[in-house]
């Protein structure tokens, strides 16, 4: 397994704010460590694609353990065989994030830029109509993307785009339009029929990563992605799902979040401004940010500044 250590540290040198005349300039950069909302050291995202009927049971199980998730739907497939009905979307996903997975689930890398824009815009509009909420995130259908796809979505109010490329660590992705999750649900278990040895090995990996997340003292983001249809009618897999939900729930060190909430927070942190003498940090966003400087925790309220020694 790759190194799971995830120190989210940015060296923010003098930028943006105008320095006062004759202000002394500190030569050494200030090490500012990001904490998650509420000053927590860990964050968890549960991320599921396709909007099939099994999402109903999955959401009920999440709600049982006070977990929240991000769900990526294809609006033109809703109401078709095996998929959720449009009239059920708003109630089912209350308290969770609904985001785009394209209107029809095509392979975007085979399409023109114009058609890509139409796919995502159509999905955004319909999902916003169904939920009453803005849709600002997406997951790539089949996990496929290229430079044309990324360029197409930049002007569509898309604030992040999730891939299916598991990274097996707890680091926050640098590029929000190539957002790699930590691991697939159950790792690669059950991907091949009648292969119990592989299933056992992959489940062992999956649970070891969960345990590492629970035990780490570092700043850590853990994202699990998958599909409810992979669980389908298999009670063994539902029992497995409930088991890992129990493991990751009700942890006071963890901030339970949707993808869009976390992305907005990370962007706000990355946009903090530091005065030339490194004594003042300004948060220009509309959300409070928690940081740690030399072991001391600070809360920077929305649209305000703090002074550090």
PDB file of C-alpha atoms in Angstrom:
ATOM      1  CA  UNK A   1       0.000   0.000   0.000  1.00  0.00           C
ATOM      2  CA  UNK A   2       1.213   3.500  -0.771  1.00  0.00           C
ATOM      3  CA  UNK A   3       2.225   5.874   1.992  1.00  0.00           C
ATOM      4  CA  UNK A   4      -0.932   7.136   3.688  1.00  0.00           C
ATOM      5  CA  UNK A   5       0.723  10.027   5.483  1.00  0.00           C
ATOM      6  CA  UNK A   6      -1.073  13.197   4.461  1.00  0.00           C
ATOM      7  CA  UNK A   7       0.281  16.406   5.910  1.00  0.00           C
ATOM      8  CA  UNK A   8      -1.788  19.082   4.194  1.00  0.00           C
ATOM      9  CA  UNK A   9       0.714  21.903   4.455  1.00  0.00           C
ATOM     10  CA  UNK A  10       1.086  24.915   2.213  1.00  0.00           C
ATOM     11  CA  UNK A  11       3.930  27.401   2.420  1.00  0.00           C
ATOM     12  CA  UNK A  12       2.134  30.692   1.864  1.00  0.00           C
ATOM     13  CA  UNK A  13       4.608  33.466   1.140  1.00  0.00           C
ATOM     14  CA  UNK A  14       3.726  37.150   1.024  1.00  0.00           C
ATOM     15  CA  UNK A  15       0.954  37.599  -1.524  1.00  0.00           C
ATOM     16  CA  UNK A  16      -2.044  39.644  -2.528  1.00  0.00           C
ATOM     17  CA  UNK A  17      -2.400  41.939   0.469  1.00  0.00           C
ATOM     18  CA  UNK A  18      -0.720  45.316   0.117  1.00  0.00           C
ATOM     19  CA  UNK A  19       2.118  45.796   2.603  1.00  0.00           C
ATOM     20  CA  UNK A  20       2.318  48.938   4.693  1.00  0.00           C
ATOM     21  CA  UNK A  21       5.239  51.236   4.032  1.00  0.00           C
ATOM     22  CA  UNK A  22       8.435  50.335   5.922  1.00  0.00           C
ATOM     23  CA  UNK A  23       6.881  47.051   7.118  1.00  0.00           C
ATOM     24  CA  UNK A  24       9.604  44.550   8.054  1.00  0.00           C
ATOM     25  CA  UNK A  25       9.643  41.473   5.802  1.00  0.00           C
ATOM     26  CA  UNK A  26      10.129  38.039   7.340  1.00  0.00           C
ATOM     27  CA  UNK A  27      12.519  35.893   5.325  1.00  0.00           C
ATOM     28  CA  UNK A  28      11.192  32.516   6.405  1.00  0.00           C
ATOM     29  CA  UNK A  29       7.860  31.313   4.985  1.00  0.00           C
ATOM     30  CA  UNK A  30       5.016  30.525   7.354  1.00  0.00           C
ATOM     31  CA  UNK A  31       3.954  26.891   7.527  1.00  0.00           C
ATOM     32  CA  UNK A  32       0.159  26.806   7.630  1.00  0.00           C
ATOM     33  CA  UNK A  33      -1.466  23.427   8.105  1.00  0.00           C
ATOM     34  CA  UNK A  34      -5.065  22.970   6.985  1.00  0.00           C
ATOM     35  CA  UNK A  35      -7.553  21.427   9.378  1.00  0.00           C
ATOM     36  CA  UNK A  36     -11.016  20.369   8.273  1.00  0.00           C
ATOM     37  CA  UNK A  37     -14.196  22.199   9.350  1.00  0.00           C
ATOM     38  CA  UNK A  38     -14.781  22.297  13.112  1.00  0.00           C
ATOM     39  CA  UNK A  39     -11.001  21.967  13.528  1.00  0.00           C
ATOM     40  CA  UNK A  40     -11.061  18.227  12.834  1.00  0.00           C
ATOM     41  CA  UNK A  41      -8.063  16.315  11.543  1.00  0.00           C
ATOM     42  CA  UNK A  42      -9.917  13.864   9.290  1.00  0.00           C
ATOM     43  CA  UNK A  43     -12.658  13.987   6.666  1.00  0.00           C
ATOM     44  CA  UNK A  44     -14.742  11.276   5.004  1.00  0.00           C
ATOM     45  CA  UNK A  45     -16.559  11.285   1.655  1.00  0.00           C
ATOM     46  CA  UNK A  46     -18.824   8.476   0.413  1.00  0.00           C
ATOM     47  CA  UNK A  47     -19.300   8.744  -3.342  1.00  0.00           C
ATOM     48  CA  UNK A  48     -21.674   6.660  -5.504  1.00  0.00           C
ATOM     49  CA  UNK A  49     -22.519   6.722  -9.210  1.00  0.00           C
ATOM     50  CA  UNK A  50     -25.413   5.994 -11.600  1.00  0.00           C
ATOM     51  CA  UNK A  51     -28.593   6.519  -9.563  1.00  0.00           C
ATOM     52  CA  UNK A  52     -29.933   2.983  -9.730  1.00  0.00           C
ATOM     53  CA  UNK A  53     -32.742   1.627  -7.554  1.00  0.00           C
ATOM     54  CA  UNK A  54     -30.361   0.177  -4.993  1.00  0.00           C
ATOM     55  CA  UNK A  55     -29.421   3.722  -3.991  1.00  0.00           C
ATOM     56  CA  UNK A  56     -32.635   3.700  -1.932  1.00  0.00           C
ATOM     57  CA  UNK A  57     -31.374   0.986   0.366  1.00  0.00           C
ATOM     58  CA  UNK A  58     -27.884   2.486   0.408  1.00  0.00           C
ATOM     59  CA  UNK A  59     -29.148   5.914   1.501  1.00  0.00           C
ATOM     60  CA  UNK A  60     -31.310   4.321   4.193  1.00  0.00           C
ATOM     61  CA  UNK A  61     -28.230   2.540   5.526  1.00  0.00           C
ATOM     62  CA  UNK A  62     -26.196   5.755   5.449  1.00  0.00           C
ATOM     63  CA  UNK A  63     -28.923   7.605   7.333  1.00  0.00           C
ATOM     64  CA  UNK A  64     -28.992   4.842   9.950  1.00  0.00           C
ATOM     65  CA  UNK A  65     -25.331   5.591  10.770  1.00  0.00           C
ATOM     66  CA  UNK A  66     -25.562   9.384  10.314  1.00  0.00           C
ATOM     67  CA  UNK A  67     -23.354   9.261   7.221  1.00  0.00           C
ATOM     68  CA  UNK A  68     -23.709  11.545   4.217  1.00  0.00           C
ATOM     69  CA  UNK A  69     -22.773  10.944   0.612  1.00  0.00           C
ATOM     70  CA  UNK A  70     -22.402  12.400  -2.856  1.00  0.00           C
ATOM     71  CA  UNK A  71     -24.512  10.761  -5.564  1.00  0.00           C
ATOM     72  CA  UNK A  72     -23.868  11.184  -9.283  1.00  0.00           C
ATOM     73  CA  UNK A  73     -26.983  10.789 -11.447  1.00  0.00           C
ATOM     74  CA  UNK A  74     -27.799  10.527 -15.158  1.00  0.00           C
ATOM     75  CA  UNK A  75     -30.995  12.546 -15.484  1.00  0.00           C
ATOM     76  CA  UNK A  76     -32.131  11.044 -18.794  1.00  0.00           C
ATOM     77  CA  UNK A  77     -31.836   7.520 -17.385  1.00  0.00           C
ATOM     78  CA  UNK A  78     -33.967   8.230 -14.328  1.00  0.00           C
ATOM     79  CA  UNK A  79     -37.260   6.390 -14.625  1.00  0.00           C
ATOM     80  CA  UNK A  80     -35.843   3.761 -16.987  1.00  0.00           C
ATOM     81  CA  UNK A  81     -35.471   0.108 -16.008  1.00  0.00           C
ATOM     82  CA  UNK A  82     -33.305  -0.348 -12.929  1.00  0.00           C
ATOM     83  CA  UNK A  83     -32.971   3.374 -12.193  1.00  0.00           C
ATOM     84  CA  UNK A  84     -34.583   5.664  -9.654  1.00  0.00           C
ATOM     85  CA  UNK A  85     -37.709   7.598 -10.546  1.00  0.00           C
ATOM     86  CA  UNK A  86     -37.377  11.343 -10.933  1.00  0.00           C
ATOM     87  CA  UNK A  87     -40.122  12.083  -8.417  1.00  0.00           C
ATOM     88  CA  UNK A  88     -38.187  10.222  -5.696  1.00  0.00           C
ATOM     89  CA  UNK A  89     -34.851  12.016  -6.076  1.00  0.00           C
ATOM     90  CA  UNK A  90     -35.521  15.067  -3.894  1.00  0.00           C
ATOM     91  CA  UNK A  91     -36.836  13.157  -0.883  1.00  0.00           C
ATOM     92  CA  UNK A  92     -34.370  10.264  -1.082  1.00  0.00           C
ATOM     93  CA  UNK A  93     -31.245  12.406  -1.229  1.00  0.00           C
ATOM     94  CA  UNK A  94     -32.271  15.021   1.330  1.00  0.00           C
ATOM     95  CA  UNK A  95     -29.154  15.910   3.308  1.00  0.00           C
ATOM     96  CA  UNK A  96     -26.870  14.384   0.669  1.00  0.00           C
ATOM     97  CA  UNK A  97     -25.278  15.839  -2.464  1.00  0.00           C
ATOM     98  CA  UNK A  98     -26.720  15.213  -5.918  1.00  0.00           C
ATOM     99  CA  UNK A  99     -24.224  15.895  -8.708  1.00  0.00           C
ATOM    100  CA  UNK A 100     -23.832  15.286 -12.417  1.00  0.00           C
ATOM    101  CA  UNK A 101     -22.801  12.059 -14.112  1.00  0.00           C
ATOM    102  CA  UNK A 102     -23.869  13.397 -17.548  1.00  0.00           C
ATOM    103  CA  UNK A 103     -27.409  13.165 -18.910  1.00  0.00           C
ATOM    104  CA  UNK A 104     -27.006   9.847 -20.754  1.00  0.00           C
ATOM    105  CA  UNK A 105     -23.761   8.287 -19.430  1.00  0.00           C
ATOM    106  CA  UNK A 106     -21.817   8.397 -22.736  1.00  0.00           C
ATOM    107  CA  UNK A 107     -18.085   8.000 -23.176  1.00  0.00           C
ATOM    108  CA  UNK A 108     -17.211  11.695 -23.137  1.00  0.00           C
ATOM    109  CA  UNK A 109     -13.755  11.272 -24.652  1.00  0.00           C
ATOM    110  CA  UNK A 110     -15.381  10.182 -27.936  1.00  0.00           C
ATOM    111  CA  UNK A 111     -17.512  13.325 -28.187  1.00  0.00           C
ATOM    112  CA  UNK A 112     -16.979  16.850 -29.487  1.00  0.00           C
ATOM    113  CA  UNK A 113     -16.556  19.689 -27.029  1.00  0.00           C
ATOM    114  CA  UNK A 114     -19.986  21.038 -27.972  1.00  0.00           C
ATOM    115  CA  UNK A 115     -21.695  17.695 -27.291  1.00  0.00           C
ATOM    116  CA  UNK A 116     -19.855  17.317 -23.982  1.00  0.00           C
ATOM    117  CA  UNK A 117     -21.141  20.720 -22.907  1.00  0.00           C
ATOM    118  CA  UNK A 118     -24.701  19.720 -23.877  1.00  0.00           C
ATOM    119  CA  UNK A 119     -24.472  16.458 -21.912  1.00  0.00           C
ATOM    120  CA  UNK A 120     -23.356  18.118 -18.705  1.00  0.00           C
ATOM    121  CA  UNK A 121     -25.508  21.250 -18.964  1.00  0.00           C
ATOM    122  CA  UNK A 122     -28.646  19.192 -19.619  1.00  0.00           C
ATOM    123  CA  UNK A 123     -27.885  17.002 -16.625  1.00  0.00           C
ATOM    124  CA  UNK A 124     -27.198  20.000 -14.383  1.00  0.00           C
ATOM    125  CA  UNK A 125     -30.432  21.745 -15.322  1.00  0.00           C
ATOM    126  CA  UNK A 126     -32.623  18.710 -14.783  1.00  0.00           C
ATOM    127  CA  UNK A 127     -30.992  17.668 -11.511  1.00  0.00           C
ATOM    128  CA  UNK A 128     -31.308  21.222 -10.213  1.00  0.00           C
ATOM    129  CA  UNK A 129     -34.989  21.194 -11.172  1.00  0.00           C
ATOM    130  CA  UNK A 130     -35.509  17.885  -9.373  1.00  0.00           C
ATOM    131  CA  UNK A 131     -33.644  18.778  -6.181  1.00  0.00           C
ATOM    132  CA  UNK A 132     -33.964  22.548  -5.933  1.00  0.00           C
ATOM    133  CA  UNK A 133     -30.203  22.724  -5.288  1.00  0.00           C
ATOM    134  CA  UNK A 134     -27.287  23.865  -7.411  1.00  0.00           C
ATOM    135  CA  UNK A 135     -25.294  21.116  -9.128  1.00  0.00           C
ATOM    136  CA  UNK A 136     -21.630  22.132  -9.129  1.00  0.00           C
ATOM    137  CA  UNK A 137     -19.813  18.796  -9.242  1.00  0.00           C
ATOM    138  CA  UNK A 138     -19.603  15.725 -11.420  1.00  0.00           C
ATOM    139  CA  UNK A 139     -18.103  12.266 -11.793  1.00  0.00           C
ATOM    140  CA  UNK A 140     -16.794  11.238 -15.213  1.00  0.00           C
ATOM    141  CA  UNK A 141     -18.894   8.478 -16.857  1.00  0.00           C
ATOM    142  CA  UNK A 142     -16.779   5.299 -16.938  1.00  0.00           C
ATOM    143  CA  UNK A 143     -14.103   7.416 -15.275  1.00  0.00           C
ATOM    144  CA  UNK A 144     -12.981   8.565 -18.733  1.00  0.00           C
ATOM    145  CA  UNK A 145     -11.674  12.067 -19.374  1.00  0.00           C
ATOM    146  CA  UNK A 146      -9.079  13.900 -21.444  1.00  0.00           C
ATOM    147  CA  UNK A 147      -7.995  17.499 -22.050  1.00  0.00           C
ATOM    148  CA  UNK A 148     -11.008  18.165 -24.294  1.00  0.00           C
ATOM    149  CA  UNK A 149     -13.435  16.989 -21.615  1.00  0.00           C
ATOM    150  CA  UNK A 150     -11.743  19.048 -18.914  1.00  0.00           C
ATOM    151  CA  UNK A 151     -11.672  22.138 -21.123  1.00  0.00           C
ATOM    152  CA  UNK A 152     -15.383  21.686 -21.911  1.00  0.00           C
ATOM    153  CA  UNK A 153     -16.516  21.550 -18.283  1.00  0.00           C
ATOM    154  CA  UNK A 154     -14.487  24.546 -17.091  1.00  0.00           C
ATOM    155  CA  UNK A 155     -17.194  26.984 -18.107  1.00  0.00           C
ATOM    156  CA  UNK A 156     -20.133  25.009 -16.703  1.00  0.00           C
ATOM    157  CA  UNK A 157     -20.105  25.911 -12.986  1.00  0.00           C
ATOM    158  CA  UNK A 158     -18.385  22.567 -12.362  1.00  0.00           C
ATOM    159  CA  UNK A 159     -16.190  23.035  -9.297  1.00  0.00           C
ATOM    160  CA  UNK A 160     -14.760  19.517  -9.256  1.00  0.00           C
ATOM    161  CA  UNK A 161     -14.823  16.296 -11.271  1.00  0.00           C
ATOM    162  CA  UNK A 162     -14.194  12.909  -9.663  1.00  0.00           C
ATOM    163  CA  UNK A 163     -12.387  10.072 -11.415  1.00  0.00           C
ATOM    164  CA  UNK A 164     -12.412   6.355 -10.587  1.00  0.00           C
ATOM    165  CA  UNK A 165      -8.626   6.151 -10.204  1.00  0.00           C
ATOM    166  CA  UNK A 166      -8.055   4.947  -6.651  1.00  0.00           C
ATOM    167  CA  UNK A 167      -4.930   6.450  -5.091  1.00  0.00           C
ATOM    168  CA  UNK A 168      -4.834   4.411  -1.860  1.00  0.00           C
ATOM    169  CA  UNK A 169      -3.780   7.339   0.291  1.00  0.00           C
ATOM    170  CA  UNK A 170      -5.365  10.147   2.310  1.00  0.00           C
ATOM    171  CA  UNK A 171      -3.903  13.129   0.482  1.00  0.00           C
ATOM    172  CA  UNK A 172      -6.094  15.881  -0.928  1.00  0.00           C
ATOM    173  CA  UNK A 173      -5.853  15.949  -4.749  1.00  0.00           C
ATOM    174  CA  UNK A 174      -4.123  19.006  -6.161  1.00  0.00           C
ATOM    175  CA  UNK A 175      -6.277  19.227  -9.298  1.00  0.00           C
ATOM    176  CA  UNK A 176      -9.994  19.418  -8.460  1.00  0.00           C
ATOM    177  CA  UNK A 177     -10.931  18.478 -12.044  1.00  0.00           C
ATOM    178  CA  UNK A 178      -8.907  15.256 -11.732  1.00  0.00           C
ATOM    179  CA  UNK A 179     -10.098  14.352  -8.250  1.00  0.00           C
ATOM    180  CA  UNK A 180      -8.977  10.813  -7.450  1.00  0.00           C
ATOM    181  CA  UNK A 181     -10.742   8.947  -4.616  1.00  0.00           C
ATOM    182  CA  UNK A 182      -8.911   6.851  -2.049  1.00  0.00           C
ATOM    183  CA  UNK A 183     -10.352   3.440  -2.871  1.00  0.00           C
ATOM    184  CA  UNK A 184     -13.261   1.592  -4.448  1.00  0.00           C
ATOM    185  CA  UNK A 185     -15.806   0.002  -2.115  1.00  0.00           C
ATOM    186  CA  UNK A 186     -14.345  -3.387  -1.074  1.00  0.00           C
ATOM    187  CA  UNK A 187     -11.184  -2.503  -3.094  1.00  0.00           C
ATOM    188  CA  UNK A 188     -11.160  -4.939  -6.043  1.00  0.00           C
ATOM    189  CA  UNK A 189     -13.084  -7.707  -4.277  1.00  0.00           C
ATOM    190  CA  UNK A 190     -15.968  -9.319  -6.192  1.00  0.00           C
ATOM    191  CA  UNK A 191     -14.624  -8.002  -9.515  1.00  0.00           C
ATOM    192  CA  UNK A 192     -14.143 -11.553 -10.760  1.00  0.00           C
ATOM    193  CA  UNK A 193     -16.704 -14.338 -10.292  1.00  0.00           C
ATOM    194  CA  UNK A 194     -15.744 -17.354  -8.224  1.00  0.00           C
ATOM    195  CA  UNK A 195     -12.401 -16.045  -7.045  1.00  0.00           C
ATOM    196  CA  UNK A 196     -12.596 -16.240  -3.238  1.00  0.00           C
ATOM    197  CA  UNK A 197      -8.843 -15.905  -2.758  1.00  0.00           C
ATOM    198  CA  UNK A 198      -8.776 -12.571  -4.576  1.00  0.00           C
ATOM    199  CA  UNK A 199     -11.891 -11.424  -2.715  1.00  0.00           C
ATOM    200  CA  UNK A 200     -10.242 -12.226   0.608  1.00  0.00           C
ATOM    201  CA  UNK A 201      -7.041 -10.391  -0.324  1.00  0.00           C
ATOM    202  CA  UNK A 202      -8.853  -7.280  -1.583  1.00  0.00           C
ATOM    203  CA  UNK A 203     -11.185  -7.099   1.417  1.00  0.00           C
ATOM    204  CA  UNK A 204      -8.153  -7.338   3.671  1.00  0.00           C
ATOM    205  CA  UNK A 205      -6.631  -4.361   1.837  1.00  0.00           C
ATOM    206  CA  UNK A 206      -9.901  -2.416   2.074  1.00  0.00           C
ATOM    207  CA  UNK A 207     -10.246  -2.908   5.817  1.00  0.00           C
ATOM    208  CA  UNK A 208      -6.564  -2.224   6.462  1.00  0.00           C
ATOM    209  CA  UNK A 209      -6.953   1.188   4.800  1.00  0.00           C
ATOM    210  CA  UNK A 210     -10.042   1.897   6.894  1.00  0.00           C
ATOM    211  CA  UNK A 211      -8.107   0.973  10.021  1.00  0.00           C
ATOM    212  CA  UNK A 212      -5.179   3.165   8.965  1.00  0.00           C
ATOM    213  CA  UNK A 213      -7.588   6.084   8.537  1.00  0.00           C
ATOM    214  CA  UNK A 214      -9.076   5.509  11.981  1.00  0.00           C
ATOM    215  CA  UNK A 215      -5.672   5.264  13.656  1.00  0.00           C
ATOM    216  CA  UNK A 216      -3.669   7.944  11.824  1.00  0.00           C
ATOM    217  CA  UNK A 217      -2.701  11.084  13.699  1.00  0.00           C
ATOM    218  CA  UNK A 218      -2.028  12.963  10.464  1.00  0.00           C
ATOM    219  CA  UNK A 219      -4.426  15.183   8.521  1.00  0.00           C
ATOM    220  CA  UNK A 220      -6.344  12.720   6.344  1.00  0.00           C
ATOM    221  CA  UNK A 221      -9.079  12.715   3.704  1.00  0.00           C
ATOM    222  CA  UNK A 222     -10.672   9.317   3.025  1.00  0.00           C
ATOM    223  CA  UNK A 223     -12.965   8.891   0.020  1.00  0.00           C
ATOM    224  CA  UNK A 224     -14.728   5.640  -0.859  1.00  0.00           C
ATOM    225  CA  UNK A 225     -16.466   5.393  -4.234  1.00  0.00           C
ATOM    226  CA  UNK A 226     -18.613   2.775  -5.925  1.00  0.00           C
ATOM    227  CA  UNK A 227     -22.078   1.832  -7.195  1.00  0.00           C
ATOM    228  CA  UNK A 228     -25.059   0.505  -5.289  1.00  0.00           C
ATOM    229  CA  UNK A 229     -25.785  -1.862  -8.199  1.00  0.00           C
ATOM    230  CA  UNK A 230     -22.537  -3.663  -7.401  1.00  0.00           C
ATOM    231  CA  UNK A 231     -24.207  -4.703  -4.142  1.00  0.00           C
ATOM    232  CA  UNK A 232     -27.626  -5.272  -5.753  1.00  0.00           C
ATOM    233  CA  UNK A 233     -29.503  -8.169  -4.110  1.00  0.00           C
ATOM    234  CA  UNK A 234     -26.448  -9.794  -2.508  1.00  0.00           C
ATOM    235  CA  UNK A 235     -27.099  -9.827   1.240  1.00  0.00           C
ATOM    236  CA  UNK A 236     -23.459 -10.708   1.951  1.00  0.00           C
ATOM    237  CA  UNK A 237     -22.350  -7.469   0.284  1.00  0.00           C
ATOM    238  CA  UNK A 238     -24.989  -5.467   2.149  1.00  0.00           C
ATOM    239  CA  UNK A 239     -23.712  -6.971   5.410  1.00  0.00           C
ATOM    240  CA  UNK A 240     -20.175  -6.017   4.343  1.00  0.00           C
ATOM    241  CA  UNK A 241     -21.355  -2.478   3.584  1.00  0.00           C
ATOM    242  CA  UNK A 242     -23.034  -2.132   6.964  1.00  0.00           C
ATOM    243  CA  UNK A 243     -19.907  -3.466   8.628  1.00  0.00           C
ATOM    244  CA  UNK A 244     -17.647  -0.788   7.186  1.00  0.00           C
ATOM    245  CA  UNK A 245     -20.287   1.887   7.763  1.00  0.00           C
ATOM    246  CA  UNK A 246     -20.177   0.942  11.453  1.00  0.00           C
ATOM    247  CA  UNK A 247     -16.378   1.208  11.448  1.00  0.00           C
ATOM    248  CA  UNK A 248     -16.250   4.692   9.950  1.00  0.00           C
ATOM    249  CA  UNK A 249     -19.275   6.283  11.646  1.00  0.00           C
ATOM    250  CA  UNK A 250     -19.614   8.310  14.844  1.00  0.00           C
ATOM    251  CA  UNK A 251     -15.944   9.272  15.104  1.00  0.00           C
ATOM    252  CA  UNK A 252     -15.425  12.636  16.790  1.00  0.00           C
ATOM    253  CA  UNK A 253     -12.166  13.217  14.890  1.00  0.00           C
ATOM    254  CA  UNK A 254     -13.900  12.896  11.502  1.00  0.00           C
ATOM    255  CA  UNK A 255     -15.711  15.584   9.536  1.00  0.00           C
ATOM    256  CA  UNK A 256     -18.433  13.802   7.536  1.00  0.00           C
ATOM    257  CA  UNK A 257     -18.966  15.695   4.315  1.00  0.00           C
ATOM    258  CA  UNK A 258     -20.170  15.786   0.753  1.00  0.00           C
ATOM    259  CA  UNK A 259     -17.672  16.255  -2.023  1.00  0.00           C
ATOM    260  CA  UNK A 260     -18.820  19.775  -2.922  1.00  0.00           C
ATOM    261  CA  UNK A 261     -18.610  20.971   0.691  1.00  0.00           C
ATOM    262  CA  UNK A 262     -15.066  19.665   0.996  1.00  0.00           C
ATOM    263  CA  UNK A 263     -13.963  21.118  -2.347  1.00  0.00           C
ATOM    264  CA  UNK A 264     -15.299  24.570  -1.459  1.00  0.00           C
ATOM    265  CA  UNK A 265     -13.456  24.378   1.862  1.00  0.00           C
ATOM    266  CA  UNK A 266     -10.148  23.311   0.287  1.00  0.00           C
ATOM    267  CA  UNK A 267     -10.403  26.089  -2.308  1.00  0.00           C
ATOM    268  CA  UNK A 268     -11.057  28.632   0.431  1.00  0.00           C
ATOM    269  CA  UNK A 269      -7.993  27.427   2.343  1.00  0.00           C
ATOM    270  CA  UNK A 270      -5.824  27.573  -0.752  1.00  0.00           C
ATOM    271  CA  UNK A 271      -6.951  31.178  -1.301  1.00  0.00           C
ATOM    272  CA  UNK A 272      -5.939  32.434   2.145  1.00  0.00           C
ATOM    273  CA  UNK A 273      -3.839  35.597   1.917  1.00  0.00           C
ATOM    274  CA  UNK A 274      -0.813  36.328   4.055  1.00  0.00           C
ATOM    275  CA  UNK A 275       0.506  39.814   4.787  1.00  0.00           C
ATOM    276  CA  UNK A 276       4.033  40.709   3.746  1.00  0.00           C
ATOM    277  CA  UNK A 277       5.354  40.538   7.321  1.00  0.00           C
ATOM    278  CA  UNK A 278       3.564  37.179   7.796  1.00  0.00           C
ATOM    279  CA  UNK A 279       1.652  38.457  10.833  1.00  0.00           C
ATOM    280  CA  UNK A 280      -1.873  38.476   9.402  1.00  0.00           C
ATOM    281  CA  UNK A 281      -3.876  35.832   7.519  1.00  0.00           C
ATOM    282  CA  UNK A 282      -7.017  36.846   5.654  1.00  0.00           C
ATOM    283  CA  UNK A 283      -9.904  34.581   4.690  1.00  0.00           C
ATOM    284  CA  UNK A 284     -11.762  36.134   1.752  1.00  0.00           C
ATOM    285  CA  UNK A 285     -14.304  33.320   1.479  1.00  0.00           C
ATOM    286  CA  UNK A 286     -17.783  33.103   2.986  1.00  0.00           C
ATOM    287  CA  UNK A 287     -16.951  30.048   5.126  1.00  0.00           C
ATOM    288  CA  UNK A 288     -14.824  29.780   8.282  1.00  0.00           C
ATOM    289  CA  UNK A 289     -11.441  28.095   7.902  1.00  0.00           C
ATOM    290  CA  UNK A 290      -9.481  26.206  10.562  1.00  0.00           C
ATOM    291  CA  UNK A 291      -5.692  26.125  10.461  1.00  0.00           C
ATOM    292  CA  UNK A 292      -2.769  25.086  12.623  1.00  0.00           C
ATOM    293  CA  UNK A 293       0.377  27.188  12.888  1.00  0.00           C
ATOM    294  CA  UNK A 294       3.277  25.908  15.002  1.00  0.00           C
ATOM    295  CA  UNK A 295       0.951  23.544  16.850  1.00  0.00           C
ATOM    296  CA  UNK A 296      -1.680  26.175  17.663  1.00  0.00           C
ATOM    297  CA  UNK A 297      -5.183  25.961  16.166  1.00  0.00           C
ATOM    298  CA  UNK A 298      -6.825  29.086  14.745  1.00  0.00           C
ATOM    299  CA  UNK A 299     -10.303  29.703  13.363  1.00  0.00           C
ATOM    300  CA  UNK A 300     -10.499  32.353  10.661  1.00  0.00           C
ATOM    301  CA  UNK A 301     -14.103  33.484  10.377  1.00  0.00           C
ATOM    302  CA  UNK A 302     -15.663  34.159   6.988  1.00  0.00           C
ATOM    303  CA  UNK A 303     -14.426  37.331   5.330  1.00  0.00           C
ATOM    304  CA  UNK A 304     -12.114  38.231   8.202  1.00  0.00           C
ATOM    305  CA  UNK A 305      -8.482  38.150   9.315  1.00  0.00           C
ATOM    306  CA  UNK A 306      -6.462  36.909  12.273  1.00  0.00           C
ATOM    307  CA  UNK A 307      -3.090  38.010  13.602  1.00  0.00           C
ATOM    308  CA  UNK A 308      -0.436  35.438  14.398  1.00  0.00           C
ATOM    309  CA  UNK A 309       2.831  36.032  16.209  1.00  0.00           C
TER     310      UNK A 309
END
